[in-house]
Short mmCIF file of C-alpha atoms in Angstrom, two decimals:
data_model
loop_
_atom_site.label_atom_id
_atom_site.label_comp_id
_atom_site.label_asym_id
_atom_site.label_seq_id
_atom_site.Cartn_x
_atom_site.Cartn_y
_atom_site.Cartn_z
CA UNK A 1 130.28 116.23 81.08
CA UNK A 2 130.27 112.77 82.19
CA UNK A 3 130.91 113.53 85.89
CA UNK A 4 128.13 116.29 85.56
CA UNK A 5 125.58 114.21 84.00
CA UNK A 6 126.30 111.58 86.73
CA UNK A 7 125.79 114.17 89.28
CA UNK A 8 122.51 115.39 87.73
CA UNK A 9 121.03 111.85 87.83
CA UNK A 10 122.25 111.37 91.23
CA UNK A 11 120.25 114.53 92.16
CA UNK A 12 117.06 112.40 91.04
CA UNK A 13 117.56 109.78 93.94
CA UNK A 14 114.86 109.19 96.39
CA UNK A 15 115.67 110.13 100.16
CA UNK A 16 115.94 107.59 102.86
CA UNK A 17 112.46 108.71 104.20
CA UNK A 18 110.88 108.32 100.80
CA UNK A 19 112.47 104.88 100.36
CA UNK A 20 111.01 103.83 103.86
CA UNK A 21 107.70 105.44 103.17
CA UNK A 22 107.48 103.57 99.62
CA UNK A 23 108.34 100.27 101.17
CA UNK A 24 105.90 100.56 103.96
CA UNK A 25 102.88 101.43 101.33
CA UNK A 26 104.21 98.37 99.25
CA UNK A 27 104.03 96.19 102.19
CA UNK A 28 100.44 97.52 103.31
CA UNK A 29 99.14 97.07 99.90
CA UNK A 30 100.33 93.56 99.54
CA UNK A 31 99.18 92.28 103.11
CA UNK A 32 95.70 94.12 102.42
CA UNK A 33 95.45 92.75 98.79
CA UNK A 34 94.69 96.30 97.67
CA UNK A 35 96.65 98.78 95.73
CA UNK A 36 95.98 101.35 98.33
CA UNK A 37 98.86 103.63 98.56
CA UNK A 38 99.52 106.42 101.21
CA UNK A 39 101.42 108.77 98.75
CA UNK A 40 98.52 108.95 96.06
CA UNK A 41 98.61 112.55 95.21
CA UNK A 42 95.56 114.55 96.97
CA UNK A 43 94.74 116.29 93.70
CA UNK A 44 93.96 112.70 92.13
CA UNK A 45 91.70 111.80 94.84
CA UNK A 46 89.96 115.07 94.98
CA UNK A 47 89.22 115.01 91.13
CA UNK A 48 87.91 111.22 91.80
CA UNK A 49 85.77 112.47 94.62
CA UNK A 50 84.33 115.41 92.51
CA UNK A 51 83.54 112.96 89.77
CA UNK A 52 81.49 110.45 92.15
CA UNK A 53 79.76 113.53 93.62
CA UNK A 54 78.59 114.94 90.09
CA UNK A 55 77.38 111.50 89.30
CA UNK A 56 75.72 110.88 92.50
CA UNK A 57 74.14 114.26 92.09
CA UNK A 58 72.72 113.91 88.59
CA UNK A 59 71.31 110.66 89.55
CA UNK A 60 69.75 111.94 92.47
CA UNK A 61 68.10 114.84 90.65
CA UNK A 62 67.27 113.05 87.55
CA UNK A 63 63.46 113.51 88.10
CA UNK A 64 63.95 117.28 87.94
CA UNK A 65 65.84 117.38 84.70
CA UNK A 66 64.75 114.36 82.78
CA UNK A 67 63.52 115.50 79.29
CA UNK A 68 60.97 112.91 78.83
CA UNK A 69 59.56 109.67 80.05
CA UNK A 70 59.55 106.93 77.42
CA UNK A 71 57.32 104.07 77.73
CA UNK A 72 53.77 103.80 78.60
CA UNK A 73 53.09 107.03 80.38
CA UNK A 74 54.77 110.35 79.91
CA UNK A 75 54.83 113.25 81.98
CA UNK A 76 53.01 116.14 80.30
CA UNK A 77 52.90 119.80 81.24
CA UNK A 78 49.83 120.85 82.56
CA UNK A 79 47.69 122.84 79.89
CA UNK A 80 45.68 124.39 82.35
CA UNK A 81 43.39 127.62 81.63
CA UNK A 82 44.22 129.77 84.52
CA UNK A 83 45.03 126.92 86.67
CA UNK A 84 47.82 126.35 88.65
CA UNK A 85 50.76 124.54 86.60
CA UNK A 86 51.03 121.05 87.81
CA UNK A 87 52.35 117.79 85.96
CA UNK A 88 49.58 115.53 85.11
CA UNK A 89 50.57 111.99 84.18
CA UNK A 90 49.29 110.72 80.96
CA UNK A 91 48.38 107.29 79.97
CA UNK A 92 49.31 106.61 76.33
CA UNK A 93 46.88 104.81 74.19
CA UNK A 94 46.93 101.11 74.78
CA UNK A 95 48.21 100.50 71.25
CA UNK A 96 51.43 102.34 71.96
CA UNK A 97 51.64 100.67 75.42
CA UNK A 98 54.43 98.24 75.70
CA UNK A 99 55.78 98.97 72.10
CA UNK A 100 58.92 100.36 71.04
CA UNK A 101 57.91 104.11 71.29
CA UNK A 102 60.37 107.01 71.68
CA UNK A 103 59.19 110.34 72.84
CA UNK A 104 61.20 113.10 71.32
CA UNK A 105 60.50 116.63 72.48
CA UNK A 106 60.48 119.31 69.62
CA UNK A 107 61.31 122.83 70.49
CA UNK A 108 61.92 125.74 68.25
CA UNK A 109 64.74 128.02 68.86
CA UNK A 110 63.69 130.57 71.50
CA UNK A 111 61.25 128.48 73.27
CA UNK A 112 61.82 128.28 77.03
CA UNK A 113 62.82 124.59 77.84
CA UNK A 114 60.52 124.64 80.66
CA UNK A 115 57.44 126.40 79.40
CA UNK A 116 54.97 123.87 80.01
CA UNK A 117 52.84 125.26 77.04
CA UNK A 118 55.38 124.84 74.47
CA UNK A 119 55.66 121.08 74.60
CA UNK A 120 55.69 119.48 71.23
CA UNK A 121 56.32 115.71 70.88
CA UNK A 122 57.26 113.42 68.08
CA UNK A 123 56.69 110.11 68.83
CA UNK A 124 58.43 107.47 66.62
CA UNK A 125 56.56 104.14 66.89
CA UNK A 126 57.71 101.25 64.99
CA UNK A 127 54.07 99.95 65.12
CA UNK A 128 50.78 100.60 64.31
CA UNK A 129 48.83 101.27 61.38
CA UNK A 130 46.75 104.32 60.77
CA UNK A 131 43.35 103.08 61.55
CA UNK A 132 44.38 101.54 64.84
CA UNK A 133 46.06 104.80 65.59
CA UNK A 134 43.21 107.00 65.05
CA UNK A 135 40.68 104.78 66.61
CA UNK A 136 42.74 104.55 69.82
CA UNK A 137 43.34 108.29 69.83
CA UNK A 138 39.34 108.56 69.60
CA UNK A 139 39.23 106.97 72.82
CA UNK A 140 41.03 110.17 74.32
CA UNK A 141 44.12 110.64 75.88
CA UNK A 142 43.71 110.87 79.75
CA UNK A 143 45.80 111.97 82.58
CA UNK A 144 45.88 112.64 86.28
CA UNK A 145 47.21 115.26 88.23
CA UNK A 146 49.09 114.78 91.47
CA UNK A 147 46.05 116.15 93.38
CA UNK A 148 43.79 113.64 91.81
CA UNK A 149 41.96 115.71 89.15
CA UNK A 150 41.69 114.22 85.85
CA UNK A 151 42.20 115.72 82.62
CA UNK A 152 41.12 114.49 79.36
CA UNK A 153 42.80 115.64 76.07
CA UNK A 154 40.99 115.75 72.87
CA UNK A 155 42.76 115.20 69.47
CA UNK A 156 42.39 116.61 66.07
CA UNK A 157 44.18 115.34 63.05
CA UNK A 158 46.00 118.39 61.33
CA UNK A 159 48.47 116.71 59.03
CA UNK A 160 49.27 113.87 57.17
CA UNK A 161 52.13 113.18 54.61
CA UNK A 162 55.51 112.12 54.46
CA UNK A 163 57.82 112.29 57.10
CA UNK A 164 59.88 115.13 55.12
CA UNK A 165 56.86 117.13 54.79
CA UNK A 166 56.16 116.47 58.17
CA UNK A 167 59.30 118.03 59.49
CA UNK A 168 58.53 121.24 57.51
CA UNK A 169 54.98 121.14 58.74
CA UNK A 170 56.23 121.18 62.25
CA UNK A 171 58.71 123.83 61.52
CA UNK A 172 56.15 126.06 60.95
CA UNK A 173 53.91 125.10 63.74
CA UNK A 174 52.90 128.76 64.33
CA UNK A 175 49.59 127.98 62.90
CA UNK A 176 48.80 125.94 65.99
CA UNK A 177 51.04 127.71 68.50
CA UNK A 178 50.36 126.04 71.63
CA UNK A 179 48.18 128.18 74.08
CA UNK A 180 47.01 127.86 77.40
CA UNK A 181 44.41 125.66 75.74
CA UNK A 182 46.58 123.61 73.80
CA UNK A 183 48.06 120.57 75.59
CA UNK A 184 50.56 119.24 73.10
CA UNK A 185 51.14 118.63 69.51
CA UNK A 186 51.71 115.00 68.88
CA UNK A 187 53.32 113.77 65.36
CA UNK A 188 53.31 109.97 64.98
CA UNK A 189 55.80 108.79 62.46
CA UNK A 190 56.75 105.29 60.67
CA UNK A 191 53.28 104.06 60.07
CA UNK A 192 52.84 100.75 58.52
CA UNK A 193 54.20 99.84 55.21
CA UNK A 194 50.33 99.82 53.59
CA UNK A 195 50.07 103.40 54.70
CA UNK A 196 53.47 104.29 53.58
CA UNK A 197 52.67 103.06 49.93
CA UNK A 198 50.13 105.87 49.80
CA UNK A 199 52.74 108.49 50.70
CA UNK A 200 51.69 108.93 54.16
CA UNK A 201 54.07 108.11 56.79
CA UNK A 202 53.40 110.68 59.52
CA UNK A 203 50.16 111.98 61.11
CA UNK A 204 50.15 115.05 63.24
CA UNK A 205 47.76 115.53 65.71
CA UNK A 206 46.85 118.53 67.80
CA UNK A 207 45.82 117.61 71.43
CA UNK A 208 43.59 119.92 73.35
CA UNK A 209 42.20 120.06 76.82
CA UNK A 210 38.69 118.67 76.73
CA UNK A 211 37.98 118.66 80.25
CA UNK A 212 39.33 118.78 83.57
CA UNK A 213 37.36 116.82 86.31
CA UNK A 214 37.63 117.58 89.91
CA UNK A 215 38.22 114.48 92.06
CA UNK B 1 115.73 84.25 93.61
CA UNK B 2 112.42 82.84 93.82
CA UNK B 3 109.20 84.15 95.54
CA UNK B 4 105.80 82.98 95.86
CA UNK B 5 103.04 85.16 97.04
CA UNK B 6 103.05 83.70 100.57
CA UNK B 7 106.71 83.50 101.27
CA UNK B 8 107.62 86.89 100.01
CA UNK B 9 105.50 88.39 102.85
CA UNK B 10 106.66 85.65 105.18
CA UNK B 11 110.43 86.43 104.50
CA UNK B 12 110.42 90.15 104.13
CA UNK B 13 114.14 90.24 104.35
CA UNK B 14 114.44 88.89 100.83
CA UNK B 15 111.85 91.15 99.16
CA UNK B 16 113.55 94.12 101.25
CA UNK B 17 117.11 93.13 100.21
CA UNK B 18 116.00 93.37 96.55
CA UNK B 19 114.05 96.57 97.17
CA UNK B 20 117.19 98.01 98.89
CA UNK B 21 119.29 97.00 95.73
CA UNK B 22 117.02 98.52 93.11
CA UNK B 23 114.70 101.01 94.32
CA UNK B 24 117.04 104.00 93.62
CA UNK B 25 117.16 102.95 90.00
CA UNK B 26 113.62 102.39 89.59
CA UNK B 27 112.88 105.53 91.06
CA UNK B 28 115.27 107.52 89.14
CA UNK B 29 113.81 105.89 85.81
CA UNK B 30 110.39 106.86 86.87
CA UNK B 31 111.04 110.19 87.91
CA UNK B 32 112.84 110.83 84.63
CA UNK B 33 109.86 109.83 82.72
CA UNK B 34 106.99 111.20 85.08
CA UNK B 35 108.87 114.29 86.27
CA UNK B 36 106.92 114.36 89.47
CA UNK B 37 108.09 112.92 92.74
CA UNK B 38 104.52 111.84 93.77
CA UNK B 39 103.90 110.05 90.53
CA UNK B 40 107.56 108.47 90.70
CA UNK B 41 106.76 107.01 94.17
CA UNK B 42 103.50 105.80 93.00
CA UNK B 43 105.09 104.01 90.18
CA UNK B 44 108.02 102.47 92.27
CA UNK B 45 105.24 101.03 94.36
CA UNK B 46 103.34 99.62 91.66
CA UNK B 47 106.41 98.01 89.90
CA UNK B 48 107.60 96.43 93.24
CA UNK B 49 103.87 95.47 94.20
CA UNK B 50 103.78 93.84 90.83
CA UNK B 51 106.88 91.69 91.51
CA UNK B 52 105.74 90.81 95.10
CA UNK B 53 102.12 89.88 93.84
CA UNK B 54 103.44 87.99 90.60
CA UNK B 55 106.98 86.56 91.52
CA UNK B 56 109.43 86.05 88.80
CA UNK B 57 112.42 83.39 88.59
CA UNK B 58 115.47 85.54 87.81
CA UNK B 59 118.52 83.74 86.52
CA UNK B 60 121.18 86.16 87.89
CA UNK B 61 121.22 89.87 89.60
CA UNK B 62 121.58 91.26 85.84
CA UNK B 63 118.38 89.61 84.91
CA UNK B 64 116.49 90.98 87.86
CA UNK B 65 117.81 94.41 87.28
CA UNK B 66 116.97 94.16 83.64
CA UNK B 67 113.24 93.13 84.66
CA UNK B 68 112.92 96.07 86.79
CA UNK B 69 114.13 98.47 84.26
CA UNK B 70 111.87 97.04 81.52
CA UNK B 71 108.88 96.95 84.03
CA UNK B 72 109.43 100.51 85.13
CA UNK B 73 109.76 101.87 81.63
CA UNK B 74 106.55 99.88 80.45
CA UNK B 75 104.61 101.07 83.54
CA UNK B 76 105.74 104.61 82.97
CA UNK B 77 104.99 104.71 79.21
CA UNK B 78 101.32 103.38 80.24
CA UNK B 79 100.93 106.23 82.67
CA UNK B 80 101.96 108.85 80.35
CA UNK B 81 99.68 107.51 77.73
CA UNK B 82 96.64 107.36 80.11
CA UNK B 83 94.08 110.28 79.51
CA UNK B 84 94.91 111.82 82.91
CA UNK B 85 98.42 112.40 81.93
CA UNK B 86 97.89 113.52 78.40
CA UNK B 87 95.39 116.08 79.24
CA UNK B 88 97.19 117.94 82.02
CA UNK B 89 100.34 119.96 82.30
CA UNK B 90 102.59 118.79 85.02
CA UNK B 91 103.03 121.18 88.02
CA UNK B 92 106.72 120.80 87.61
CA UNK B 93 106.73 121.61 83.80
CA UNK B 94 105.49 125.11 84.50
CA UNK B 95 108.15 127.77 83.94
CA UNK B 96 109.33 129.69 86.98
CA UNK B 97 110.22 133.28 87.21
CA UNK B 98 113.82 133.52 87.56
CA UNK B 99 115.97 136.24 89.02
CA UNK B 100 117.95 138.24 86.56
CA UNK B 101 120.92 137.76 88.78
CA UNK B 102 120.87 134.09 88.92
CA UNK B 103 123.49 131.73 86.81
CA UNK B 104 122.27 128.60 85.68
CA UNK B 105 121.35 126.70 88.76
CA UNK B 106 121.43 122.98 89.58
CA UNK B 107 117.43 123.10 89.45
CA UNK B 108 117.81 124.62 85.95
CA UNK B 109 120.19 122.07 84.68
CA UNK B 110 117.78 119.33 86.20
CA UNK B 111 114.87 120.91 84.23
CA UNK B 112 116.89 120.67 81.00
CA UNK B 113 117.52 116.97 81.49
CA UNK B 114 113.96 115.95 82.59
CA UNK B 115 112.57 118.05 79.28
CA UNK B 116 114.77 115.94 77.13
CA UNK B 117 112.77 113.45 74.78
CA UNK B 118 112.08 110.19 76.70
CA UNK B 119 114.43 108.07 74.61
CA UNK B 120 117.33 110.46 75.23
CA UNK B 121 117.21 110.83 78.85
CA UNK B 122 116.64 107.19 79.77
CA UNK B 123 119.48 106.21 77.37
CA UNK B 124 121.62 108.68 79.20
CA UNK B 125 120.73 107.45 82.54
CA UNK B 126 121.56 103.85 81.71
CA UNK B 127 124.72 104.72 80.18
CA UNK B 128 126.28 107.12 82.18
CA UNK B 129 124.55 106.35 85.64
CA UNK B 130 123.93 102.66 85.63
CA UNK B 131 127.04 101.80 83.62
CA UNK B 132 125.63 99.98 80.81
CA UNK B 133 127.57 99.37 77.79
CA UNK B 134 125.95 100.15 74.33
CA UNK B 135 126.03 96.11 73.57
CA UNK B 136 124.06 95.52 76.52
CA UNK B 137 121.72 98.35 76.14
CA UNK B 138 120.88 97.01 72.55
CA UNK B 139 119.62 94.03 74.16
CA UNK B 140 117.69 95.64 76.81
CA UNK B 141 116.09 98.34 74.89
CA UNK B 142 115.81 96.27 71.56
CA UNK B 143 117.42 98.85 69.59
CA UNK B 144 120.61 98.66 67.23
CA UNK B 145 124.08 99.58 68.63
CA UNK B 146 124.39 102.10 65.89
CA UNK B 147 121.26 103.88 66.78
CA UNK B 148 122.16 103.79 70.46
CA UNK B 149 125.44 105.38 69.56
CA UNK B 150 123.60 108.06 67.33
CA UNK B 151 121.12 108.63 70.05
CA UNK B 152 123.44 109.25 72.85
CA UNK B 153 125.62 111.65 70.88
CA UNK B 154 122.29 113.44 70.21
CA UNK B 155 121.35 113.49 73.71
CA UNK B 156 124.64 114.80 74.85
CA UNK B 157 124.12 117.57 72.29
CA UNK B 158 120.45 118.14 73.08
CA UNK B 159 121.55 118.33 76.87
CA UNK B 160 124.28 120.69 76.19
CA UNK B 161 122.16 123.01 73.67
CA UNK B 162 119.69 123.16 76.45
CA UNK B 163 122.01 124.24 78.96
CA UNK B 164 123.26 126.97 76.74
CA UNK B 165 119.89 128.18 75.78
CA UNK B 166 119.19 128.29 79.51
CA UNK B 167 122.15 130.47 80.14
CA UNK B 168 121.56 132.52 77.38
CA UNK B 169 118.27 133.34 78.13
CA UNK B 170 119.47 134.31 81.76
CA UNK B 171 121.99 136.38 80.05
CA UNK B 172 119.75 138.20 78.09
CA UNK B 173 117.32 138.85 80.95
CA UNK B 174 120.32 140.09 82.96
CA UNK B 175 121.53 142.50 80.15
CA UNK B 176 118.28 143.44 77.89
#
């Protein structure tokens, strides 16, 4: 048994060529200050390269798949009636610009993710009282197409209530199912405390195309 | 032996001597743990590179050998715990189709040895191949002598059982 076990371990010894190769790699790594070794398995390098390509590809194509753009402007789908579909860039009401605003697309199951008419957004704004919000929205939401046309959305208050009730309302949004004429439905939640005391923490506005002006 | 980062490279014969003395041992330990030639080669390079870049003051050859054993075991253990290793199957671990006529070959025996749990195969190696006594192994591995005696006996039994199983399997395949 002892002899056999000894012979078994002997079979695990490196060959002279392996020893020389490893020594050469160690010297190279030490001289170069880098842990680059010639015998690094090819499969590991291939996996690393694939990961890098994936990350690079994702970064380069980000504008194509990003779900929304937070901040002072947002890519809004074109709600054109019979118009070619393009993507105008909307300027948010001044009150929301620069605030901690998050845009969260809301979609019902079955919605095509890239259907430009099925865009609902919930905006969680840590700011704003109701008066300012309504006043700001009355100023109109405007946007610009890539070809220079101006689009103006009108707004209509369709819901006010608690956040829980708002969720139920949005879930049954068939009452205002977006059509070619409806740009988006926007819900503003987390209103200021004085409004919340009255049981109103969310407002839902239906946005509709008011005009599209040629440049 | 005392190296510094600069003189280790300027006196490659010293490092080369140390490498020649111990590369087989470090490689066999890593090969046992990692079960892959390529990974074992990588591990050997890492261990010796570490020694080259962070020189140690060794009291005697035994100290030098013990340091390399510990460094190799730690490095291999880290590799085995890495997400890369824990989420994949080693190519060498995949079962091979065997011929019904074949007896238990050297390759089968080796596979049975490599398949032993880590603590047994390393212990068997250091005891039978490197010639360490149980008392020395107790200090080196930080385990009690009685524990080591038990583990040696169990390792031998497991290896024997594995070989018997392998032989039995092949017999069944040959005479269904």
